[in-house]
Coordinates of C-alpha atoms and ligand atoms in Angstrom, one line a residue:
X1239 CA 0.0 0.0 0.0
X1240 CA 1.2 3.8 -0.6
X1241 CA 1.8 6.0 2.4
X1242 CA -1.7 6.8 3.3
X1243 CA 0.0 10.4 5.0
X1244 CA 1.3 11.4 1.6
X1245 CA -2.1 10.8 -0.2
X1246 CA -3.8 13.1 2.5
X1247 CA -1.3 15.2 2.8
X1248 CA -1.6 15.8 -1.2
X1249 CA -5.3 15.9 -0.8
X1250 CA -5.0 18.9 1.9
X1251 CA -2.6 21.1 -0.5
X1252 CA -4.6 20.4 -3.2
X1253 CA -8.0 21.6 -1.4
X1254 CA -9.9 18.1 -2.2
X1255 CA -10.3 17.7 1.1
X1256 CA -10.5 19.6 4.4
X1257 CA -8.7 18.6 7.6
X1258 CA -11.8 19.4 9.5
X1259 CA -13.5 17.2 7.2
X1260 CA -11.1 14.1 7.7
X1261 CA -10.5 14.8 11.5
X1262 CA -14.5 15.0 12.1
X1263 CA -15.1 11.4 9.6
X1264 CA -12.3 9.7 11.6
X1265 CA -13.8 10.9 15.2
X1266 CA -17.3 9.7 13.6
X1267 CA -15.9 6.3 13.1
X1268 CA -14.1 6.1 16.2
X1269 CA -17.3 6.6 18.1
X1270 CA -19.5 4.6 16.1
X1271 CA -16.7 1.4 16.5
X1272 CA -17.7 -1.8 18.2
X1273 CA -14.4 -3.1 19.0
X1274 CA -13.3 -1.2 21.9
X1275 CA -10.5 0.5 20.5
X1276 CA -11.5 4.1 22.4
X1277 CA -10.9 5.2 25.9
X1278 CA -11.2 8.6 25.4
X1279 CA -11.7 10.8 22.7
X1280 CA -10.1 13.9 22.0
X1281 CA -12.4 15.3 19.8
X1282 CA -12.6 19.1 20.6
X1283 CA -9.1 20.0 20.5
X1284 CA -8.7 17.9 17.3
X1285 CA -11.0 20.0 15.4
X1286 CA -9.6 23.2 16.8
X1287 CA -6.4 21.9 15.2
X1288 CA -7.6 20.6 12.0
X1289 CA -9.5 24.4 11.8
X1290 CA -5.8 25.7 12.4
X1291 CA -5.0 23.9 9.4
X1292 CA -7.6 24.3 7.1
X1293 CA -7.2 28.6 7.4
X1294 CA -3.5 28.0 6.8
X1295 CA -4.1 26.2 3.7
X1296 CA -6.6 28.5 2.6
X1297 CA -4.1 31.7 3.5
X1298 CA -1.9 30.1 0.9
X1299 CA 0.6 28.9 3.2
X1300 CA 2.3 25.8 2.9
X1301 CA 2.3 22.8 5.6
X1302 CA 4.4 20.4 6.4
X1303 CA 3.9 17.0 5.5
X1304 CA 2.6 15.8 8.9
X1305 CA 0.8 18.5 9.3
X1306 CA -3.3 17.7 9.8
X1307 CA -2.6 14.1 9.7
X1308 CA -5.2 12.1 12.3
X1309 CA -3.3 9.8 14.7
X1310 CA -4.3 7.6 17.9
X1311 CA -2.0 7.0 20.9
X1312 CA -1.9 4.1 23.3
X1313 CA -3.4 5.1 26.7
X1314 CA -0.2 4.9 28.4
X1315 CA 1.2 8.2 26.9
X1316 CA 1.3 11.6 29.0
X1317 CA -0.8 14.0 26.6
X1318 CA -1.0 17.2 28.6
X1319 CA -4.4 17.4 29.6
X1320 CA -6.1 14.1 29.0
X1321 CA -6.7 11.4 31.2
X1322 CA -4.3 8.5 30.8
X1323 CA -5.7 5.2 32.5
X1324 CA -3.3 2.8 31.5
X1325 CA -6.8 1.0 31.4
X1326 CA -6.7 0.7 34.6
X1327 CA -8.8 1.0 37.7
X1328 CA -6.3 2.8 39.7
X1329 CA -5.4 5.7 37.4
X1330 CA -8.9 5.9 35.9
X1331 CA -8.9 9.3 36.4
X1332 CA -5.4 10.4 36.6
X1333 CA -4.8 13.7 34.6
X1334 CA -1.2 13.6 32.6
X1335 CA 0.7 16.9 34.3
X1336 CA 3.2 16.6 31.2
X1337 CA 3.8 15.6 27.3
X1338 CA 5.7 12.7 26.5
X1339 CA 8.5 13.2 24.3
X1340 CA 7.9 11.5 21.3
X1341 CA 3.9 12.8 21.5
X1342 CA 4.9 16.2 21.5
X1343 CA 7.5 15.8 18.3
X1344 CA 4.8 14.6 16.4
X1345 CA 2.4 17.1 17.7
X1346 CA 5.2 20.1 16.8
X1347 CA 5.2 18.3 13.1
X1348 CA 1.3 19.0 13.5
X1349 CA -0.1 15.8 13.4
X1350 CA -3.9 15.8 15.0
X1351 CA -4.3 13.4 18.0
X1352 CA -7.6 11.6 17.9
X1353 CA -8.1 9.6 20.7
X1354 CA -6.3 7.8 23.6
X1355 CA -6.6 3.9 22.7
X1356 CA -7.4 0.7 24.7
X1357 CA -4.8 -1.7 25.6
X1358 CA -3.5 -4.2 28.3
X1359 CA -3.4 -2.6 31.6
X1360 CA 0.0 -0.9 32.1
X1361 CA 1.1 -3.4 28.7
X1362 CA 0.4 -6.5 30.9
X1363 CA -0.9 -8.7 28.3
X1364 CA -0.9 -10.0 24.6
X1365 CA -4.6 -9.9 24.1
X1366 CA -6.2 -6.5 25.1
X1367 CA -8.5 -8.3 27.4
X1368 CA -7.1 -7.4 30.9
X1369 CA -8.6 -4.0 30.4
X1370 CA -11.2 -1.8 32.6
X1371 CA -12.8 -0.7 29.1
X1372 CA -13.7 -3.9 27.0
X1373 CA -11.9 -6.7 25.4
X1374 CA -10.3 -5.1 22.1
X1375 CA -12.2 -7.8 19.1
X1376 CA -9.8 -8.3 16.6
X1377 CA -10.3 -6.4 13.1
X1378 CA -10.8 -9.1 10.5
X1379 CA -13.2 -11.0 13.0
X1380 CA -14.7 -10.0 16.9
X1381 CA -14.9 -13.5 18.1
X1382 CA -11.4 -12.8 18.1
X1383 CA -9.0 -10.8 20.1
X1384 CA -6.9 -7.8 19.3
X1385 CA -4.0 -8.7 20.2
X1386 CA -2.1 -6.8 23.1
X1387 CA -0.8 -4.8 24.8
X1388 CA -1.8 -2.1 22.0
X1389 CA -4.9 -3.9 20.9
X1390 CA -6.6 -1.2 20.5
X1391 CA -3.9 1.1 18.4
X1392 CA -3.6 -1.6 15.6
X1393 CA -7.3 -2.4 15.3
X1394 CA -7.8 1.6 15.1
X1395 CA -5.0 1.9 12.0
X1396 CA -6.4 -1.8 10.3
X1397 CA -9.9 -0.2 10.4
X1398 CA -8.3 3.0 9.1
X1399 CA -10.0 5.0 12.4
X1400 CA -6.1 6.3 12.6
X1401 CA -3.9 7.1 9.7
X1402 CA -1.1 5.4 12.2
X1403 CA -1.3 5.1 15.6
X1404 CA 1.8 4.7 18.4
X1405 CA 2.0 1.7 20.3
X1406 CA 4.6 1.0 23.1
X1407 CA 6.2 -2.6 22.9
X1408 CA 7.8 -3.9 25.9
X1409 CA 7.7 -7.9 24.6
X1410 CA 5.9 -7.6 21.8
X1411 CA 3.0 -5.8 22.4
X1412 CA 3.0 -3.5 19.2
X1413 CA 4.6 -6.5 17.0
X1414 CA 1.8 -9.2 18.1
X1415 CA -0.8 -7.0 17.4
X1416 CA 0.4 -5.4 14.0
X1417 CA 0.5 -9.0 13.0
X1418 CA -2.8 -10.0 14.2
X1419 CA -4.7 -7.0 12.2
X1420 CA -2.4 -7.2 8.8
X1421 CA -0.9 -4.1 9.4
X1422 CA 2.8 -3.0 10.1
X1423 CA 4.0 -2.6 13.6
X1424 CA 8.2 -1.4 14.4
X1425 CA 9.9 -1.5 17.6
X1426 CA 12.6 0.4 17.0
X1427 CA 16.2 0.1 18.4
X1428 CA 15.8 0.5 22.3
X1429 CA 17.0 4.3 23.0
X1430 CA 16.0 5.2 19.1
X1431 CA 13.2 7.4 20.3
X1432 CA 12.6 8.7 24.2
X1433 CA 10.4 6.8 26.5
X1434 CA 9.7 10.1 28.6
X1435 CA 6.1 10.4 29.5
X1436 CA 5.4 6.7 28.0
X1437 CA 4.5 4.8 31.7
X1438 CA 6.7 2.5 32.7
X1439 CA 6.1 -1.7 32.3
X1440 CA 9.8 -2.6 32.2
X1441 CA 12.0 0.2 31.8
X1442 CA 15.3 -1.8 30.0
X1443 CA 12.6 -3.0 27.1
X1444 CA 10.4 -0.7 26.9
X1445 CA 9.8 1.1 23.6
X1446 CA 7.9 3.9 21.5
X1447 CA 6.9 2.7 18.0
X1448 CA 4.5 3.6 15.1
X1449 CA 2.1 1.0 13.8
X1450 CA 0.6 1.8 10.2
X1451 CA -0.5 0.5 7.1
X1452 CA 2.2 1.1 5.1
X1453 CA 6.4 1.1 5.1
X1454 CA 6.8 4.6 4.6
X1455 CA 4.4 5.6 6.8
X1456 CA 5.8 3.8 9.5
X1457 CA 9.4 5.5 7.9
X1458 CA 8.1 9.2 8.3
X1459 CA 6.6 8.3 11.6
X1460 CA 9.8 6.8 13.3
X1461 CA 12.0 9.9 12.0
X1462 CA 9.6 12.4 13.3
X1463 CA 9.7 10.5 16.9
X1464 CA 13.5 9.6 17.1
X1465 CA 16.7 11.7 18.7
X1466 CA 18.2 11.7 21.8
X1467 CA 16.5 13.3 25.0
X1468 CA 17.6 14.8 27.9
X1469 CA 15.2 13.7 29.7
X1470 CA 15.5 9.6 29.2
X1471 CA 19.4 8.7 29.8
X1472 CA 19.0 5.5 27.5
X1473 CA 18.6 7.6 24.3
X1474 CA 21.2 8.0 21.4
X1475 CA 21.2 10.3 18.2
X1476 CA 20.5 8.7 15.0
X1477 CA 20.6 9.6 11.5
X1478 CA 16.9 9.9 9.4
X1479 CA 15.9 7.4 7.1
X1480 CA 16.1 8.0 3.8
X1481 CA 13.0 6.8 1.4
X1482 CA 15.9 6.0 -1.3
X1483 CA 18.3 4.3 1.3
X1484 CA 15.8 1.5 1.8
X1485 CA 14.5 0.9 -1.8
X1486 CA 17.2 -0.8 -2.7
X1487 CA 18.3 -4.0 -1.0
X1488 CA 21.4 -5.0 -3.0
X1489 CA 23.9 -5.0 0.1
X1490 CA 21.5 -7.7 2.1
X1491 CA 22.8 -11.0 0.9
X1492 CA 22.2 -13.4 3.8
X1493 CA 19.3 -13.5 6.2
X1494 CA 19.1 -16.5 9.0
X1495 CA 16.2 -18.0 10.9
X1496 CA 16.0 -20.2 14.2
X1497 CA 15.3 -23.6 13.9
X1498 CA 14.0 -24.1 16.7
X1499 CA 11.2 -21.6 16.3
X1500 CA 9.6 -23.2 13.4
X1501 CA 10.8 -26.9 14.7
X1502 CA 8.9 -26.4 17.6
X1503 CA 5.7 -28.3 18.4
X1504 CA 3.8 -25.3 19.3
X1505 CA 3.9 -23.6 16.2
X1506 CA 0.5 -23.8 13.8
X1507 CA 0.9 -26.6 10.4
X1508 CA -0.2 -23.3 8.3
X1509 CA 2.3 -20.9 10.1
X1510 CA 5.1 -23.4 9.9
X1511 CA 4.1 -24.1 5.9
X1512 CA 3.6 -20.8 4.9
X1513 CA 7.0 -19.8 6.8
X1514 CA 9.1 -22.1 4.9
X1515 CA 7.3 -21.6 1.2
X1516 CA 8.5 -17.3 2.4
X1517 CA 11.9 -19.2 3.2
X1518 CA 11.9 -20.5 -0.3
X1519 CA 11.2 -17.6 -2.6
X1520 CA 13.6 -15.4 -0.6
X1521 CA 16.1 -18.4 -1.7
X1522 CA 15.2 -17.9 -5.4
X1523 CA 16.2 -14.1 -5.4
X1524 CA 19.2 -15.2 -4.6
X1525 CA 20.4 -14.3 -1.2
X1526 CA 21.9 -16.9 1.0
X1527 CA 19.4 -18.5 3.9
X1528 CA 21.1 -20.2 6.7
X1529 CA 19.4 -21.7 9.8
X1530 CA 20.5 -20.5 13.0
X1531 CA 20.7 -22.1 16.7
X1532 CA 19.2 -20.4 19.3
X1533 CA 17.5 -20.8 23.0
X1534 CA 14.4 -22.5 23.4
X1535 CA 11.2 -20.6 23.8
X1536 CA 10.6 -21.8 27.2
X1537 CA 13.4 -20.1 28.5
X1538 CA 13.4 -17.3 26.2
X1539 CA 10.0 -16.5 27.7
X1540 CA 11.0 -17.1 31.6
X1541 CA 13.9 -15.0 31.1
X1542 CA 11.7 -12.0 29.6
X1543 CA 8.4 -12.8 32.3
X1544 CA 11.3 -13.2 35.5
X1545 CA 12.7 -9.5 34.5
X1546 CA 9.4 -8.0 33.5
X1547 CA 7.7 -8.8 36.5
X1548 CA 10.3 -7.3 38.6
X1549 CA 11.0 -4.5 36.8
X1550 CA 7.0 -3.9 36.5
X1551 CA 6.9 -4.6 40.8
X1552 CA 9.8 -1.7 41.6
X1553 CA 7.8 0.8 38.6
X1554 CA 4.4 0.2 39.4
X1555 CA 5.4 0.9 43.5
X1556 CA 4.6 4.6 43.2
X1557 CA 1.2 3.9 42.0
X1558 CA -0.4 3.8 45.9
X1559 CA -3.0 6.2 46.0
X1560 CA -0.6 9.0 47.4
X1561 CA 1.1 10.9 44.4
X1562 CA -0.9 8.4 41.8
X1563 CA -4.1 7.0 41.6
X1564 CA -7.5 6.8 43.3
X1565 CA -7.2 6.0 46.8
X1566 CA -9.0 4.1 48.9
X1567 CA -8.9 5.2 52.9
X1568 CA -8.8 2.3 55.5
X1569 CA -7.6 2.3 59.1
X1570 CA -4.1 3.5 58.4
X1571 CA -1.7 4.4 56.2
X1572 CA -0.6 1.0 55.5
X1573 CA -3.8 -0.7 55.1
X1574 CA -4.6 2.2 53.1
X1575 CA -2.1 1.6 50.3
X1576 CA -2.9 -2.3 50.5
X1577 CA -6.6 -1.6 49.9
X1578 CA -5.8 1.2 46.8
X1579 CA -3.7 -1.3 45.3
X1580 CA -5.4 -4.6 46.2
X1581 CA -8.9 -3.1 44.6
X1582 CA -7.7 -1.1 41.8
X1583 CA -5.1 -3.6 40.4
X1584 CA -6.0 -6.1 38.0
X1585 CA -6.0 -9.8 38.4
X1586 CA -2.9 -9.8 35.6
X1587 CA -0.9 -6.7 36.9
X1588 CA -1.2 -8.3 40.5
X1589 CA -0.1 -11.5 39.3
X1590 CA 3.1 -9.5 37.7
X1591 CA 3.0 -7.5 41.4
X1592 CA 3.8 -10.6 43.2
X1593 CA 5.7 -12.4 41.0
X1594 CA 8.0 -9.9 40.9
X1595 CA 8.3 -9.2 44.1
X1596 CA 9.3 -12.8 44.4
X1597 CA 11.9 -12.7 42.2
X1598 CA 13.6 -9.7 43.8
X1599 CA 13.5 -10.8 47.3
X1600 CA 15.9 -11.6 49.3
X1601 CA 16.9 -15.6 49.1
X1602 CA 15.1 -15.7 45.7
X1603 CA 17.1 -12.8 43.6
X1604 CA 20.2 -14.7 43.1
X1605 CA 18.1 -18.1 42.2
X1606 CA 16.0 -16.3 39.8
X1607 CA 16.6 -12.4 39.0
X1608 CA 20.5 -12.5 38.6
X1609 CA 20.3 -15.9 36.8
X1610 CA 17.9 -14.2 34.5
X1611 CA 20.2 -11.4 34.0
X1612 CA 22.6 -13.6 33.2
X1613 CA 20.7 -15.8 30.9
X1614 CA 19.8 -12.3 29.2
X1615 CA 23.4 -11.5 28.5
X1616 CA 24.1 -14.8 26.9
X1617 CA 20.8 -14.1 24.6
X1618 CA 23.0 -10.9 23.7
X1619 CA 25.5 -12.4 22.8
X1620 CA 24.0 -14.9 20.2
X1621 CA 22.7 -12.2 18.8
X1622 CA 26.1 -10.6 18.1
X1623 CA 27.7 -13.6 17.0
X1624 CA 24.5 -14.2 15.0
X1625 CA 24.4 -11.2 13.0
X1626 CA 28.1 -11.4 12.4
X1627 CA 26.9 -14.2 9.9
X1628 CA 23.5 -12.6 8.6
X1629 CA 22.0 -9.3 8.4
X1630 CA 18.5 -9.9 9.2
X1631 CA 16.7 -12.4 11.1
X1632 CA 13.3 -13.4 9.4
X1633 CA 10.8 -15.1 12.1
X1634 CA 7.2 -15.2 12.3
X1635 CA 5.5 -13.1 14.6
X1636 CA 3.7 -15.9 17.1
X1637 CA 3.4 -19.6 16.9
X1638 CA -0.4 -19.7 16.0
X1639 CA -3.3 -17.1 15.3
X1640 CA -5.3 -15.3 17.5
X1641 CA -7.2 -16.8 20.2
X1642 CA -10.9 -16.8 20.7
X1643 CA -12.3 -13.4 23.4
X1644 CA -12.3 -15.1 26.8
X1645 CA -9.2 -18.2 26.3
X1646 CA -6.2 -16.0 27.4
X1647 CA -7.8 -15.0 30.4
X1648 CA -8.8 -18.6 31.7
X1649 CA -5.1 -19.5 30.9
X1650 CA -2.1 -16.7 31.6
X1651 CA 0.7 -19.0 30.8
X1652 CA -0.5 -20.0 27.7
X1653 CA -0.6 -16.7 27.1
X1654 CA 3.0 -15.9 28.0
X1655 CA 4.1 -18.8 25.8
X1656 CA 2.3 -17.4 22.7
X1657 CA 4.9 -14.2 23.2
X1658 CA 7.5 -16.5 22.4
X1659 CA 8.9 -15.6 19.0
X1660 CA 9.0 -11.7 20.2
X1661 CA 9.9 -11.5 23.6
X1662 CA 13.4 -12.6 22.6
X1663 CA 14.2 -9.5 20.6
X1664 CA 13.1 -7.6 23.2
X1665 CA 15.7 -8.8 25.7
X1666 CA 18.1 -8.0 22.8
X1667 CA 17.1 -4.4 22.4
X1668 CA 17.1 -5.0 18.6
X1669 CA 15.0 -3.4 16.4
X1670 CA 12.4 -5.7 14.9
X1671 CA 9.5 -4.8 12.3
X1672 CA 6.1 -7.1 11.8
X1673 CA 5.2 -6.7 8.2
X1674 CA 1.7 -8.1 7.2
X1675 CA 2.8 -10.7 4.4
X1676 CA 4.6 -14.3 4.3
X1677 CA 1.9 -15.7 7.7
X1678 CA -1.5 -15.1 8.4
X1679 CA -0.2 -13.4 11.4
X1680 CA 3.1 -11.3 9.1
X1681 CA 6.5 -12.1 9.9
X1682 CA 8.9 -10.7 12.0
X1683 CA 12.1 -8.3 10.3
X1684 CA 14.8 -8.0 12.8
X1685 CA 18.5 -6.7 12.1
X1686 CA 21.1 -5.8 14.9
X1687 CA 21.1 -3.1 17.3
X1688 CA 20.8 0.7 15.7
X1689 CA 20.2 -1.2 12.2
X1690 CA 16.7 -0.2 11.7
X1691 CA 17.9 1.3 8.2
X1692 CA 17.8 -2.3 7.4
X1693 CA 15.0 -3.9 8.1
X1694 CA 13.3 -1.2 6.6
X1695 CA 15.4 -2.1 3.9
X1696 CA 14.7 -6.1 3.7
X1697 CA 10.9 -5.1 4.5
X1698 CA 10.7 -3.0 1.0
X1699 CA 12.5 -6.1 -0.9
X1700 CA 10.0 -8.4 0.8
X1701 CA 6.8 -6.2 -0.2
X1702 CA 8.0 -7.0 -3.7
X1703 CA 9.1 -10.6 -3.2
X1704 CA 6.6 -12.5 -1.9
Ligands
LIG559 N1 2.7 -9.7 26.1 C1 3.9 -9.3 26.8 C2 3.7 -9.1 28.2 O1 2.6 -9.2 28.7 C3 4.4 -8.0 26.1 C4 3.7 -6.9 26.5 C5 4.2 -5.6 26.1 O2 5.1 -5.5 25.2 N2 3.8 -4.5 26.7 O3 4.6 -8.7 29.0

């Protein structure tokens, strides 16, 4: 598909359309929609924008090209302002104080925020069921689920309620979704764009991304959004993508996959076949395929749950009714913050809570936490030795297609084992791409660290390949 922001953008210079117009059909649809994408919408201030827009266009003055474009943002974004939930209980009325960084460059580019999207509480979850607003229903059918944590933000771009919408993706969650709604979904390189003012799950995965229905749009998107920040430490400068630096793929000549992903038993018949017949055309353009060894999904996935639960027990500590979140009084203080958080908290997070309090305590860390850590550097360092051999790593995005609304929920760890095939390059920080082609559920582009040049690039030879 073409970049759906150049069209518009073309549209608005060219006075076929008005922003107001586009901004007011989008909002239209948004309300009307009956698969719980919306928490809130931010309707009034969108079409004071989109008015900005439409009298500069009519002044004769030009705009930029992200300038009146509609958008959607995952409800766990700081938009000064508006109420971010998290889709939860305990910050169901919790007004952001602040903008997060990679909002507000996409907001000074001029692009028109729509509406604050459903998701997994706090991003615990790969279905967009544990949510105080609604299961998310899958786009292509509602018996299904959205996929999660940003359910809600790739439903809302598949539907085309958002030109693009930004996810956050801490083990998956804008990956796993893209691919279960056909559309594209990048986490970028870990540090590529600021997580200030995105709330934190687990702070050494999380990241910002864009999730759209086209390459380029998710190219303009992801330079608009990336730079170093002074307000997040883990950030590093990078150069912009260039539309003709990724439309030719000449300098790729071998790509790797694991084995033991598509050997596995949990992987779907269709998934597996459809993998390999991708496997096989990519073969007949002639670059070199070579399948890789790597660690097996049950420990990639302890490793990423063990250091997401603890990570998510030391964040979500603030969140105790004091500086954050509706509290609850009891007796005292103490039983106070146990009744704020013991009501408020979903079954999921508190599962996460506990967990990861477990893992961290004293008696249990070294057992569990530091061997995770550890375990985590050795995943590192297959990557490195990995990609000394290939330049992208082609996977698909989960082992089987979405559940039915209602199955993850009666069983959480086969939910955590479906996260299998992204949690992994997660731990790695690498930057990783779910295209909607090769699997019913899209496969998975992933090159090494601060490479996202490339898998733009092997995602542009792939859209004409297969
Ligand atoms: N499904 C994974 C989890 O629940 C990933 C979620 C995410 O990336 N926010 O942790």
């Amino acid at each position: 598909m073409d970049s759906q922001i150049q069209t518009i953008h073309q549209q608005l210079v060219d006075k076929e359309i008005t922003c107001t117009a586009l901004v007011q059909s989008k909002l239209d649809a948004l309300k009307q929609n009956t698969n719980n994408t919306v928490n809130a919408l931010l309707g009034e201030k969108a079409l004071e924008l989109a008015a900005k827009v439409d009298a500069k266009i009519a002044n004769g003055e030009s705009i930029g090209l992200l300038e009146g474009i509609p958008f959607g943002i995952k409800d766990v974004y700081m938009v000064q302002g508006t109420i971010t939930t998290a889709s939860s209980n305990l910050l169901k009325n919790y007004k952001s104080a602040y903008t997060a960084t990679a909002i507000q460059k996409l907001l000074d580019a001029g692009a028109i925020p729509l509406v604050k999207e459903n998701c997994d509480s706090f991003g615990h979850g790969s279905s967009s069921e544990n949510t105080i607003f609604g299961a998310v229903k899958n786009a292509n059918n509602p018996d299904l689920v959205g996929g999660g944590s940003s359910g809600g933000s790739a439903v809302n771009v598949a539907k085309d309620y958002t030109v693009f919408s930004i996810g956050g993706d801490t083990g998956g969650s804008i990956r796993q979704p893209a691919g279960y709604n056909n559309v594209y979904g990048l986490k970028p390189t870990y540090g590529r764009i600021s997580r200030y003012g995105l709330m934190a799950y687990a702070s050494s995965t999380d990241c910002v991304g864009p999730i759209a229905k086209s390459l380029e749009d998710i190219r303009i998107v992801l330079n608009a959004m990336s730079g170093k920040d002074v307000k997040d430490q883990t950030t590093y400068a990078s150069a912009e993508i260039d539309k003709d630096a990724i439309s030719t793929s000449e300098d790729i000549k071998t790509i790797g996959y694991f084995k033991n992903f598509i050997e596995s038993e949990a992987i779907d018949a269709e998934v597996k076949a459809d993998f390999l017949a991708t496997i096989e055309k990519i073969k007949a353009k002639g670059i070199e395929v070579k399948a890789l060894d790597f660690f097996e999904s049950n420990t990639l996935v302890s490793t990423y749950y063990t250091l997401a639960m603890a990570e998510t027990a030391s964040n979500l500590s603030r969140l105790d009714g004091t500086n954050y979140g509706s509290r609850i009084e009891a007796e005292n203080l103490k039983e106070t913050y146990s009744v704020t958080r013991s009501e408020n908290f979903s079954e999921e997070t508190k599962r996460r809570i506990v967990g990861g309090n477990q893992v961290l305590s004293q008696g249990f860390s070294d057992e569990i936490y530091l061997k995770s850590l550890g375990l985590r550097d050795q995943i590192s360092e297959n990557f490195e030795k990995d990609f000394n051999e290939v330049d992208i790593i082609l996977s698909p995005v989960t082992p089987s297609t979405p559940p039915k609304i209602g199955d993850s929920l009666k069983d959480p760890l086969a939910m955590y084992l479906s996260d299998a095939y992204t949690v992994g390059f997660s731990l790695g920080q690498l930057p990783t791409l779910t295209v909607p082609q090769g699997t019913s559920t899209g496969l998975q582009i992933t090159a090494a660290k601060n490479n996202d040049e490339l898998v733009l690039k092997f995602a542009n030879f792939l859209k004409d390949t297969i």
